[in-house]
């Protein structure tokens, strides 16, 4: 969030907006990609920007060669190549997460593999929030290798993988939407739309700096840090996280709209959800959609093909557990977080079964049942979220 | 994609009227003043003191 209180960030964002207003024959993705690298160079330094470009160039080179090699090949070759690439990315992600979770990891890694220059690599990955670049890269591999979508040039690809306005923490943008910028670039926003965007950006800043920070200061003091020792602390943490995360997501989305760069919505009134399943379609929406596109749907299709349509329900339970287990591990590489995700998946599978019974008994037609669901649903969801957060937050904010 | 602005209920493609523009500008200004004052830590101390 420090980025958003840096005046240079806002000056650069305004400059990129004005530069993108000029009509040129160049593709929209290329123009944004070029300005994005310049913005990264000013904000993070030219060495970091050069390293970003080098990473993207390397990744692009591998994808380009693979596409040439896989032309007309058997689907098994695509699967093998795609998984090999994702495995390599996962290895970098694993090292990045270990570094974030353990302060002594850099020195241990430096002793074990000094040639990898962990003293440079690990801060570089942390500075760029590599967790988000990882999921975007997985999406890119899925789209380019399996779905055979066009591969952008390295400069445009840097605009998709490391967009400067989404540096802080996402959202997870969609590759096909980014590609759409070229054939159908969105028109530049008019004065009314600019005002709507400014309203969105300032709401994001208000969420983060007034509401979220106000909550933190009120409960934990000016220099205080979160501690999760009780369910009440966990509740405060959940509300704080919402305003913090939804705040910077709104700022990023507002800036994306100004640039005409697809920047997905991340939150949609999650505390009004009537079920946990509903909650996960309203909280960190872009991550949920990423998991659905790249893990849940392909895995579910493969499983149903293997076990048959009669066992589709069981396949769905397993897929839910695996998908949310991945979400848990993406947050933190620990058994607690994996179990958190797996239990969320199991709970959603149980909700799906319960929903089936409600439909069978006709409760969905009853106004009284509908009313109860509207009132008790959010209470149930908030309770589940608080209890689940209590168990996992202990690892991040010990009492 | 949600194209409706919360609070004002304005559609993305809808031109703003004079009053809508005035309201949004005022609301933006209020939020910016609050954000700026929170950064100065004055209200922070006020909140910490328990209002």
Tab-separated table of C-alpha atoms in Angstrom:
chain	number	residue	atom	x	y	z
A	1	UNK	CA	0.000	0.000	0.000
A	2	UNK	CA	3.052	2.257	0.358
A	3	UNK	CA	2.913	2.596	-3.408
A	4	UNK	CA	-0.415	4.444	-3.224
A	5	UNK	CA	0.950	7.106	-0.871
A	6	UNK	CA	3.889	7.736	-3.170
A	7	UNK	CA	3.146	10.935	-5.171
A	8	UNK	CA	5.347	9.589	-7.996
A	9	UNK	CA	2.854	6.743	-8.483
A	10	UNK	CA	-0.026	9.178	-9.093
A	11	UNK	CA	2.025	11.425	-11.366
A	12	UNK	CA	3.056	8.371	-13.425
A	13	UNK	CA	-0.540	7.061	-13.518
A	14	UNK	CA	-1.761	10.459	-14.801
A	15	UNK	CA	1.060	10.579	-17.383
A	16	UNK	CA	0.275	7.050	-18.638
A	17	UNK	CA	-3.429	7.967	-18.885
A	18	UNK	CA	-2.619	11.081	-20.963
A	19	UNK	CA	-0.146	9.189	-23.170
A	20	UNK	CA	-2.683	6.430	-23.826
A	21	UNK	CA	-5.175	9.061	-25.035
A	22	UNK	CA	-3.020	9.702	-28.130
A	23	UNK	CA	-4.241	7.675	-31.082
A	24	UNK	CA	-1.403	5.777	-32.768
A	25	UNK	CA	-1.446	2.853	-35.211
A	26	UNK	CA	0.310	0.669	-32.598
A	27	UNK	CA	-1.648	-2.036	-30.785
A	28	UNK	CA	-3.223	-1.101	-27.436
A	29	UNK	CA	-1.436	-3.949	-25.589
A	30	UNK	CA	1.932	-2.860	-26.987
A	31	UNK	CA	1.420	0.797	-26.053
A	32	UNK	CA	0.374	-0.117	-22.523
A	33	UNK	CA	3.243	-2.623	-22.271
A	34	UNK	CA	5.752	0.056	-23.244
A	35	UNK	CA	4.430	2.677	-20.811
A	36	UNK	CA	4.175	0.003	-18.123
A	37	UNK	CA	7.889	-0.830	-18.373
A	38	UNK	CA	8.724	2.896	-18.236
A	39	UNK	CA	6.475	3.267	-15.166
A	40	UNK	CA	8.162	0.299	-13.462
A	41	UNK	CA	11.576	1.822	-14.228
A	42	UNK	CA	10.608	5.142	-12.599
A	43	UNK	CA	8.863	3.578	-9.610
A	44	UNK	CA	11.165	0.655	-8.812
A	45	UNK	CA	14.384	1.609	-10.587
A	46	UNK	CA	15.723	0.718	-14.028
A	47	UNK	CA	17.513	-2.392	-12.755
A	48	UNK	CA	14.252	-3.881	-11.464
A	49	UNK	CA	12.439	-2.925	-14.694
A	50	UNK	CA	15.245	-4.515	-16.747
A	51	UNK	CA	15.043	-7.672	-14.618
A	52	UNK	CA	11.244	-7.777	-15.107
A	53	UNK	CA	11.689	-7.462	-18.853
A	54	UNK	CA	14.390	-10.135	-18.842
A	55	UNK	CA	12.110	-12.513	-16.907
A	56	UNK	CA	9.225	-11.856	-19.311
A	57	UNK	CA	11.538	-12.210	-22.343
A	58	UNK	CA	12.810	-15.548	-21.070
A	59	UNK	CA	9.297	-16.780	-20.364
A	60	UNK	CA	8.103	-15.541	-23.760
A	61	UNK	CA	11.066	-17.283	-25.482
A	62	UNK	CA	10.216	-20.605	-23.807
A	63	UNK	CA	6.530	-20.286	-24.742
A	64	UNK	CA	7.389	-19.270	-28.314
A	65	UNK	CA	9.740	-22.241	-28.831
A	66	UNK	CA	7.250	-24.621	-27.223
A	67	UNK	CA	4.456	-23.461	-29.522
A	68	UNK	CA	6.636	-24.049	-32.557
A	69	UNK	CA	7.637	-27.469	-31.270
A	70	UNK	CA	4.062	-28.441	-30.369
A	71	UNK	CA	2.533	-27.414	-33.733
A	72	UNK	CA	0.440	-30.376	-34.908
A	73	UNK	CA	1.643	-32.558	-32.050
A	74	UNK	CA	-0.352	-35.019	-29.929
A	75	UNK	CA	-2.324	-33.536	-27.017
A	76	UNK	CA	-0.176	-35.533	-24.595
A	77	UNK	CA	2.847	-33.473	-25.664
A	78	UNK	CA	0.886	-30.255	-24.888
A	79	UNK	CA	-0.045	-31.617	-21.472
A	80	UNK	CA	3.539	-32.632	-20.684
A	81	UNK	CA	5.004	-29.303	-21.833
A	82	UNK	CA	2.343	-27.289	-19.997
A	83	UNK	CA	2.841	-29.170	-16.747
A	84	UNK	CA	6.646	-28.937	-17.015
A	85	UNK	CA	6.398	-25.146	-17.353
A	86	UNK	CA	3.920	-24.850	-14.471
A	87	UNK	CA	6.216	-27.020	-12.338
A	88	UNK	CA	9.138	-24.660	-12.975
A	89	UNK	CA	6.979	-21.662	-12.078
A	90	UNK	CA	5.761	-23.480	-8.963
A	91	UNK	CA	9.371	-24.006	-7.903
A	92	UNK	CA	10.050	-20.248	-8.063
A	93	UNK	CA	6.752	-19.624	-6.234
A	94	UNK	CA	7.741	-22.132	-3.522
A	95	UNK	CA	11.099	-20.401	-2.966
A	96	UNK	CA	9.310	-17.006	-2.862
A	97	UNK	CA	6.794	-18.199	-0.276
A	98	UNK	CA	9.480	-19.821	1.897
A	99	UNK	CA	11.307	-16.505	1.880
A	100	UNK	CA	8.170	-14.587	2.947
A	101	UNK	CA	7.389	-17.029	5.741
A	102	UNK	CA	10.881	-17.519	7.157
A	103	UNK	CA	13.254	-14.585	7.685
A	104	UNK	CA	16.311	-16.858	7.872
A	105	UNK	CA	15.571	-18.528	4.540
A	106	UNK	CA	17.733	-16.089	2.510
A	107	UNK	CA	20.894	-16.964	4.417
A	108	UNK	CA	20.181	-20.719	4.269
A	109	UNK	CA	19.475	-20.509	0.538
A	110	UNK	CA	22.611	-18.393	0.009
A	111	UNK	CA	24.717	-21.074	1.691
A	112	UNK	CA	23.109	-23.920	-0.249
A	113	UNK	CA	23.068	-22.291	-3.694
A	114	UNK	CA	25.112	-19.067	-3.842
A	115	UNK	CA	25.119	-19.210	-7.669
A	116	UNK	CA	21.345	-18.480	-7.657
A	117	UNK	CA	22.050	-15.092	-5.990
A	118	UNK	CA	19.175	-15.387	-3.480
A	119	UNK	CA	20.213	-12.031	-1.991
A	120	UNK	CA	19.052	-10.416	-5.272
A	121	UNK	CA	16.404	-12.881	-6.455
A	122	UNK	CA	14.277	-13.136	-3.296
A	123	UNK	CA	13.850	-9.382	-2.610
A	124	UNK	CA	13.091	-8.943	-6.331
A	125	UNK	CA	10.293	-11.535	-6.169
A	126	UNK	CA	8.925	-10.031	-2.948
A	127	UNK	CA	8.973	-6.489	-4.379
A	128	UNK	CA	6.879	-7.588	-7.359
A	129	UNK	CA	4.375	-9.662	-5.293
A	130	UNK	CA	5.378	-12.775	-7.230
A	131	UNK	CA	2.362	-14.741	-5.886
A	132	UNK	CA	0.206	-12.765	-8.338
A	133	UNK	CA	2.695	-13.027	-11.199
A	134	UNK	CA	2.711	-16.785	-10.584
A	135	UNK	CA	-1.049	-17.158	-11.037
A	136	UNK	CA	-1.001	-14.894	-14.116
A	137	UNK	CA	1.828	-17.013	-15.556
A	138	UNK	CA	-0.150	-20.226	-14.946
A	139	UNK	CA	-3.136	-18.647	-16.729
A	140	UNK	CA	-0.838	-17.669	-19.602
A	141	UNK	CA	0.535	-21.230	-19.954
A	142	UNK	CA	-3.001	-22.637	-19.865
A	143	UNK	CA	-4.229	-20.201	-22.537
A	144	UNK	CA	-1.211	-20.367	-24.856
A	145	UNK	CA	-0.230	-24.048	-24.636
A	146	UNK	CA	-3.554	-25.810	-24.042
A	147	UNK	CA	-6.099	-23.391	-25.513
A	148	UNK	CA	-3.779	-22.255	-28.347
A	149	UNK	CA	-4.537	-18.556	-27.866
A	150	UNK	CA	-2.165	-16.060	-29.549
A	151	UNK	CA	1.052	-15.233	-27.721
A	152	UNK	CA	1.666	-11.501	-27.227
A	153	UNK	CA	5.102	-9.961	-27.861
A	154	UNK	CA	7.390	-9.633	-24.781
A	155	UNK	CA	6.677	-5.913	-24.222
A	156	UNK	CA	2.886	-6.403	-24.293
A	157	UNK	CA	3.272	-9.530	-22.174
A	158	UNK	CA	5.027	-7.486	-19.465
A	159	UNK	CA	1.879	-5.312	-19.399
A	160	UNK	CA	-0.197	-8.418	-18.693
A	161	UNK	CA	2.119	-10.189	-16.235
A	162	UNK	CA	3.464	-7.225	-14.231
A	163	UNK	CA	1.033	-4.292	-14.649
A	164	UNK	CA	2.297	-1.461	-12.433
A	165	UNK	CA	-1.176	-0.429	-11.211
A	166	UNK	CA	-1.801	-3.989	-9.927
A	167	UNK	CA	1.625	-4.312	-8.281
A	168	UNK	CA	0.425	-4.211	-4.692
A	169	UNK	CA	-1.773	-7.302	-4.755
A	170	UNK	CA	-3.648	-8.043	-7.918
A	171	UNK	CA	-6.404	-8.517	-8.937
A	172	UNK	CA	-5.715	-11.558	-11.144
A	173	UNK	CA	-6.380	-10.274	-14.650
A	174	UNK	CA	-7.658	-12.547	-17.422
A	175	UNK	CA	-5.380	-13.239	-20.423
A	176	UNK	CA	-8.211	-13.502	-22.982
A	177	UNK	CA	-9.579	-10.124	-21.812
A	178	UNK	CA	-6.113	-8.584	-22.147
A	179	UNK	CA	-5.886	-9.936	-25.708
A	180	UNK	CA	-9.247	-8.321	-26.488
A	181	UNK	CA	-7.653	-4.893	-26.019
A	182	UNK	CA	-6.191	-5.149	-29.543
A	183	UNK	CA	-9.169	-5.996	-31.769
A	184	UNK	CA	-11.648	-3.966	-29.718
A	185	UNK	CA	-9.868	-1.324	-27.617
A	186	UNK	CA	-12.258	0.347	-25.168
A	187	UNK	CA	-12.995	3.999	-26.024
A	188	UNK	CA	-11.267	6.602	-23.849
A	189	UNK	CA	-13.525	7.501	-20.914
A	190	UNK	CA	-15.496	10.753	-21.291
A	191	UNK	CA	-15.587	13.441	-18.585
A	192	UNK	CA	-18.503	11.773	-16.723
A	193	UNK	CA	-16.715	8.426	-16.756
A	194	UNK	CA	-13.477	10.008	-15.529
A	195	UNK	CA	-15.442	11.400	-12.585
A	196	UNK	CA	-16.954	7.954	-11.874
A	197	UNK	CA	-13.437	6.452	-11.978
A	198	UNK	CA	-12.107	9.151	-9.617
A	199	UNK	CA	-14.981	8.330	-7.282
A	200	UNK	CA	-13.954	4.632	-7.363
A	201	UNK	CA	-10.283	5.446	-6.730
A	202	UNK	CA	-11.044	7.759	-3.816
A	203	UNK	CA	-13.451	5.172	-2.359
A	204	UNK	CA	-10.586	2.671	-2.470
A	205	UNK	CA	-8.276	5.111	-0.686
A	206	UNK	CA	-11.048	5.854	1.845
A	207	UNK	CA	-11.536	2.123	2.519
A	208	UNK	CA	-7.836	1.583	3.128
A	209	UNK	CA	-6.618	4.719	4.861
A	210	UNK	CA	-9.716	5.803	6.778
A	211	UNK	CA	-11.760	2.672	7.552
A	212	UNK	CA	-9.138	-0.132	7.628
A	213	UNK	CA	-6.454	1.991	9.320
A	214	UNK	CA	-9.085	3.469	11.666
A	215	UNK	CA	-10.071	-0.064	12.755
A	216	UNK	CA	-6.434	-1.061	13.267
A	217	UNK	CA	-5.596	2.059	15.278
A	218	UNK	CA	-8.769	1.831	17.377
A	219	UNK	CA	-8.147	-1.775	18.433
A	220	UNK	CA	-4.364	-2.064	18.400
A	221	UNK	CA	-2.965	1.435	18.755
A	222	UNK	CA	-1.057	3.771	16.448
A	223	UNK	CA	1.961	1.525	16.082
A	224	UNK	CA	0.076	-1.619	17.056
A	225	UNK	CA	0.069	-4.878	15.156
A	226	UNK	CA	-2.612	-7.495	14.817
A	227	UNK	CA	-2.690	-10.338	17.284
A	228	UNK	CA	-5.294	-13.054	16.975
A	229	UNK	CA	-5.853	-14.447	20.442
A	230	UNK	CA	-9.648	-14.699	20.401
A	231	UNK	CA	-12.581	-14.992	18.038
A	232	UNK	CA	-13.214	-11.277	18.527
A	233	UNK	CA	-9.691	-10.508	17.242
A	234	UNK	CA	-10.404	-12.784	14.320
A	235	UNK	CA	-13.623	-10.855	13.546
A	236	UNK	CA	-11.751	-7.543	13.648
A	237	UNK	CA	-9.099	-9.007	11.353
A	238	UNK	CA	-11.709	-10.186	8.823
A	239	UNK	CA	-13.369	-6.752	8.666
A	240	UNK	CA	-9.968	-5.015	8.487
A	241	UNK	CA	-8.811	-7.358	5.694
A	242	UNK	CA	-11.958	-6.632	3.711
A	243	UNK	CA	-11.520	-2.844	3.795
A	244	UNK	CA	-7.768	-3.109	3.224
A	245	UNK	CA	-7.933	-5.562	0.318
A	246	UNK	CA	-11.121	-4.176	-1.251
A	247	UNK	CA	-9.554	-0.705	-0.929
A	248	UNK	CA	-6.499	-1.340	-3.062
A	249	UNK	CA	-8.487	-3.543	-5.450
A	250	UNK	CA	-10.809	-0.592	-6.093
A	251	UNK	CA	-7.884	1.755	-6.663
A	252	UNK	CA	-6.307	-0.698	-9.152
A	253	UNK	CA	-9.636	-1.232	-10.914
A	254	UNK	CA	-10.258	2.506	-11.168
A	255	UNK	CA	-6.835	3.121	-12.689
A	256	UNK	CA	-7.314	0.150	-15.043
A	257	UNK	CA	-10.608	1.628	-16.263
A	258	UNK	CA	-8.891	4.946	-16.887
A	259	UNK	CA	-6.205	3.215	-18.978
A	260	UNK	CA	-8.659	0.918	-20.770
A	261	UNK	CA	-6.760	-2.087	-19.392
A	262	UNK	CA	-9.055	-4.917	-18.218
A	263	UNK	CA	-8.783	-4.997	-14.431
A	264	UNK	CA	-11.324	-7.362	-12.861
A	265	UNK	CA	-13.558	-6.627	-9.917
A	266	UNK	CA	-12.390	-8.275	-6.683
A	267	UNK	CA	-15.182	-7.755	-4.132
A	268	UNK	CA	-18.958	-7.524	-4.306
A	269	UNK	CA	-20.558	-7.053	-0.874
A	270	UNK	CA	-19.224	-10.373	0.578
A	271	UNK	CA	-20.832	-9.887	3.996
A	272	UNK	CA	-24.275	-10.054	2.373
A	273	UNK	CA	-23.611	-13.639	1.259
A	274	UNK	CA	-26.160	-16.220	2.348
A	275	UNK	CA	-23.824	-19.221	2.009
A	276	UNK	CA	-20.088	-19.911	2.067
A	277	UNK	CA	-20.301	-20.807	-1.641
A	278	UNK	CA	-21.888	-17.411	-2.282
A	279	UNK	CA	-19.198	-15.760	-0.128
A	280	UNK	CA	-16.388	-17.139	-2.323
A	281	UNK	CA	-18.040	-15.673	-5.409
A	282	UNK	CA	-17.974	-12.232	-3.749
A	283	UNK	CA	-14.614	-12.224	-1.908
A	284	UNK	CA	-11.376	-12.062	-3.961
A	285	UNK	CA	-13.515	-12.738	-7.041
A	286	UNK	CA	-10.639	-12.648	-9.534
A	287	UNK	CA	-8.781	-15.411	-7.636
A	288	UNK	CA	-11.937	-17.533	-7.429
A	289	UNK	CA	-12.473	-17.172	-11.178
A	290	UNK	CA	-8.802	-18.006	-11.822
A	291	UNK	CA	-9.172	-21.250	-9.840
A	292	UNK	CA	-12.404	-22.064	-11.660
A	293	UNK	CA	-10.880	-21.482	-15.127
A	294	UNK	CA	-7.524	-23.123	-14.562
A	295	UNK	CA	-8.056	-25.823	-11.957
A	296	UNK	CA	-11.658	-26.636	-11.056
A	297	UNK	CA	-13.197	-26.928	-14.548
A	298	UNK	CA	-10.316	-28.826	-16.259
A	299	UNK	CA	-9.926	-31.182	-13.282
A	300	UNK	CA	-13.672	-31.788	-12.982
A	301	UNK	CA	-13.908	-32.582	-16.721
A	302	UNK	CA	-11.022	-35.046	-16.536
A	303	UNK	CA	-12.388	-36.734	-13.414
A	304	UNK	CA	-15.905	-37.097	-14.813
A	305	UNK	CA	-14.450	-38.580	-18.009
A	306	UNK	CA	-12.546	-41.102	-15.897
A	307	UNK	CA	-15.211	-42.088	-13.331
A	308	UNK	CA	-18.362	-41.492	-15.376
A	309	UNK	CA	-21.294	-39.106	-15.030
A	310	UNK	CA	-22.912	-41.213	-12.255
A	311	UNK	CA	-20.074	-40.374	-9.904
A	312	UNK	CA	-19.906	-36.728	-10.980
A	313	UNK	CA	-21.054	-35.570	-7.538
A	314	UNK	CA	-18.128	-37.342	-5.836
A	315	UNK	CA	-15.760	-35.999	-8.472
A	316	UNK	CA	-17.094	-32.532	-7.697
A	317	UNK	CA	-16.370	-32.962	-3.959
A	318	UNK	CA	-12.801	-34.053	-4.709
A	319	UNK	CA	-12.291	-31.176	-7.154
A	320	UNK	CA	-13.594	-28.666	-4.603
A	321	UNK	CA	-11.163	-29.994	-1.984
A	322	UNK	CA	-8.204	-29.884	-4.392
A	323	UNK	CA	-9.112	-26.409	-5.728
A	324	UNK	CA	-9.541	-24.823	-2.318
A	325	UNK	CA	-6.549	-26.755	-0.982
A	326	UNK	CA	-4.555	-24.955	-3.680
A	327	UNK	CA	-6.048	-21.612	-2.581
A	328	UNK	CA	-4.955	-22.395	0.980
A	329	UNK	CA	-1.398	-23.254	-0.088
A	330	UNK	CA	-1.259	-20.156	-2.296
A	331	UNK	CA	-1.831	-18.064	0.842
A	332	UNK	CA	0.767	-19.912	2.892
A	333	UNK	CA	2.726	-23.127	2.453
A	334	UNK	CA	1.556	-24.999	5.520
A	335	UNK	CA	-0.678	-27.922	6.437
A	336	UNK	CA	-2.946	-25.597	8.431
A	337	UNK	CA	-3.662	-23.481	5.353
A	338	UNK	CA	-4.098	-26.555	3.156
A	339	UNK	CA	-6.574	-27.997	5.646
A	340	UNK	CA	-8.360	-24.631	5.791
A	341	UNK	CA	-8.806	-24.712	2.023
A	342	UNK	CA	-9.756	-28.383	1.920
A	343	UNK	CA	-12.378	-27.878	4.674
A	344	UNK	CA	-13.796	-24.872	2.809
A	345	UNK	CA	-14.107	-27.111	-0.267
A	346	UNK	CA	-15.799	-29.808	1.815
A	347	UNK	CA	-18.189	-27.274	3.362
A	348	UNK	CA	-19.160	-25.998	-0.070
A	349	UNK	CA	-19.762	-29.547	-1.267
A	350	UNK	CA	-22.014	-30.054	1.800
A	351	UNK	CA	-23.847	-26.808	0.991
A	352	UNK	CA	-24.428	-28.050	-2.549
A	353	UNK	CA	-25.960	-31.264	-1.207
A	354	UNK	CA	-28.130	-29.302	1.241
A	355	UNK	CA	-29.231	-26.996	-1.574
A	356	UNK	CA	-30.308	-30.083	-3.548
A	357	UNK	CA	-32.548	-31.169	-0.644
A	358	UNK	CA	-33.999	-27.655	-0.261
A	359	UNK	CA	-34.935	-27.674	-3.931
A	360	UNK	CA	-36.414	-31.178	-3.579
A	361	UNK	CA	-38.567	-30.125	-0.613
A	362	UNK	CA	-39.601	-26.920	-2.380
A	363	UNK	CA	-38.135	-24.640	0.326
A	364	UNK	CA	-36.843	-22.301	-2.350
A	365	UNK	CA	-40.519	-21.400	-3.089
A	366	UNK	CA	-41.386	-20.636	0.528
A	367	UNK	CA	-41.250	-16.885	1.382
A	368	UNK	CA	-40.637	-17.735	5.064
A	369	UNK	CA	-37.610	-19.905	4.228
A	370	UNK	CA	-36.328	-17.190	1.890
A	371	UNK	CA	-36.674	-14.599	4.654
A	372	UNK	CA	-34.843	-16.818	7.158
A	373	UNK	CA	-32.056	-17.407	4.643
A	374	UNK	CA	-31.657	-13.665	4.052
A	375	UNK	CA	-31.418	-12.971	7.789
A	376	UNK	CA	-29.557	-16.039	9.081
A	377	UNK	CA	-27.410	-16.689	5.999
A	378	UNK	CA	-25.026	-13.731	6.512
A	379	UNK	CA	-24.758	-14.563	10.258
A	380	UNK	CA	-23.819	-18.173	9.405
A	381	UNK	CA	-21.293	-17.055	6.760
A	382	UNK	CA	-19.664	-14.455	9.013
A	383	UNK	CA	-19.393	-17.017	11.825
A	384	UNK	CA	-17.742	-19.579	9.524
A	385	UNK	CA	-15.314	-16.979	8.181
A	386	UNK	CA	-14.379	-15.773	11.680
A	387	UNK	CA	-13.835	-19.300	13.036
A	388	UNK	CA	-11.813	-20.365	9.981
A	389	UNK	CA	-9.755	-17.152	10.103
A	390	UNK	CA	-9.066	-17.745	13.819
A	391	UNK	CA	-7.318	-21.048	13.105
A	392	UNK	CA	-5.218	-19.862	10.173
A	393	UNK	CA	-4.493	-16.285	11.273
A	394	UNK	CA	-2.694	-17.621	14.353
A	395	UNK	CA	0.174	-18.577	12.037
A	396	UNK	CA	0.528	-15.050	10.667
A	397	UNK	CA	-0.429	-13.028	13.742
A	398	UNK	CA	0.489	-15.141	16.780
A	399	UNK	CA	-0.897	-14.032	20.146
B	1	UNK	CA	-18.952	-6.643	-14.462
B	2	UNK	CA	-20.726	-4.260	-12.131
B	3	UNK	CA	-21.097	-0.961	-13.983
B	4	UNK	CA	-23.350	0.728	-11.467
B	5	UNK	CA	-21.719	3.164	-9.058
B	6	UNK	CA	-22.755	2.409	-5.470
B	7	UNK	CA	-24.334	5.238	-3.484
B	8	UNK	CA	-25.161	7.308	-6.577
B	9	UNK	CA	-26.539	4.440	-8.714
B	10	UNK	CA	-25.076	5.888	-11.901
B	11	UNK	CA	-24.525	3.744	-14.987
B	12	UNK	CA	-21.117	3.758	-16.694
B	13	UNK	CA	-22.487	4.960	-20.054
B	14	UNK	CA	-24.902	7.478	-18.592
B	15	UNK	CA	-23.927	11.191	-18.831
B	16	UNK	CA	-23.978	12.903	-15.438
B	17	UNK	CA	-26.414	15.693	-14.675
B	18	UNK	CA	-25.278	18.932	-13.022
B	19	UNK	CA	-26.456	17.783	-9.576
B	20	UNK	CA	-24.924	14.329	-9.906
B	21	UNK	CA	-21.607	15.943	-10.874
B	22	UNK	CA	-21.822	18.288	-7.886
B	23	UNK	CA	-22.627	15.431	-5.492
B	24	UNK	CA	-19.834	13.197	-6.771
B	25	UNK	CA	-17.290	16.023	-6.669
B	26	UNK	CA	-18.298	16.886	-3.110
B	27	UNK	CA	-18.117	13.240	-2.052
B	28	UNK	CA	-14.673	12.845	-3.681
B	29	UNK	CA	-13.494	15.966	-1.853
B	30	UNK	CA	-14.809	14.723	1.503
B	31	UNK	CA	-13.031	11.373	1.054
B	32	UNK	CA	-9.770	13.040	0.035
B	33	UNK	CA	-9.866	15.370	3.045
B	34	UNK	CA	-10.462	12.397	5.364
B	35	UNK	CA	-7.682	10.360	3.740
B	36	UNK	CA	-5.260	13.297	3.968
B	37	UNK	CA	-6.128	13.956	7.603
B	38	UNK	CA	-5.699	10.259	8.510
B	39	UNK	CA	-2.237	10.382	7.007
B	40	UNK	CA	-1.378	13.272	9.309
B	41	UNK	CA	-2.116	10.944	12.250
B	42	UNK	CA	-4.270	13.564	14.046
B	43	UNK	CA	-7.503	11.584	13.704
B	44	UNK	CA	-5.490	8.430	14.378
B	45	UNK	CA	-4.642	9.695	17.843
B	46	UNK	CA	-8.275	10.729	18.267
B	47	UNK	CA	-9.481	7.238	17.363
B	48	UNK	CA	-6.916	5.606	19.631
B	49	UNK	CA	-8.058	7.786	22.520
B	50	UNK	CA	-11.457	6.087	22.103
B	51	UNK	CA	-13.220	9.039	20.458
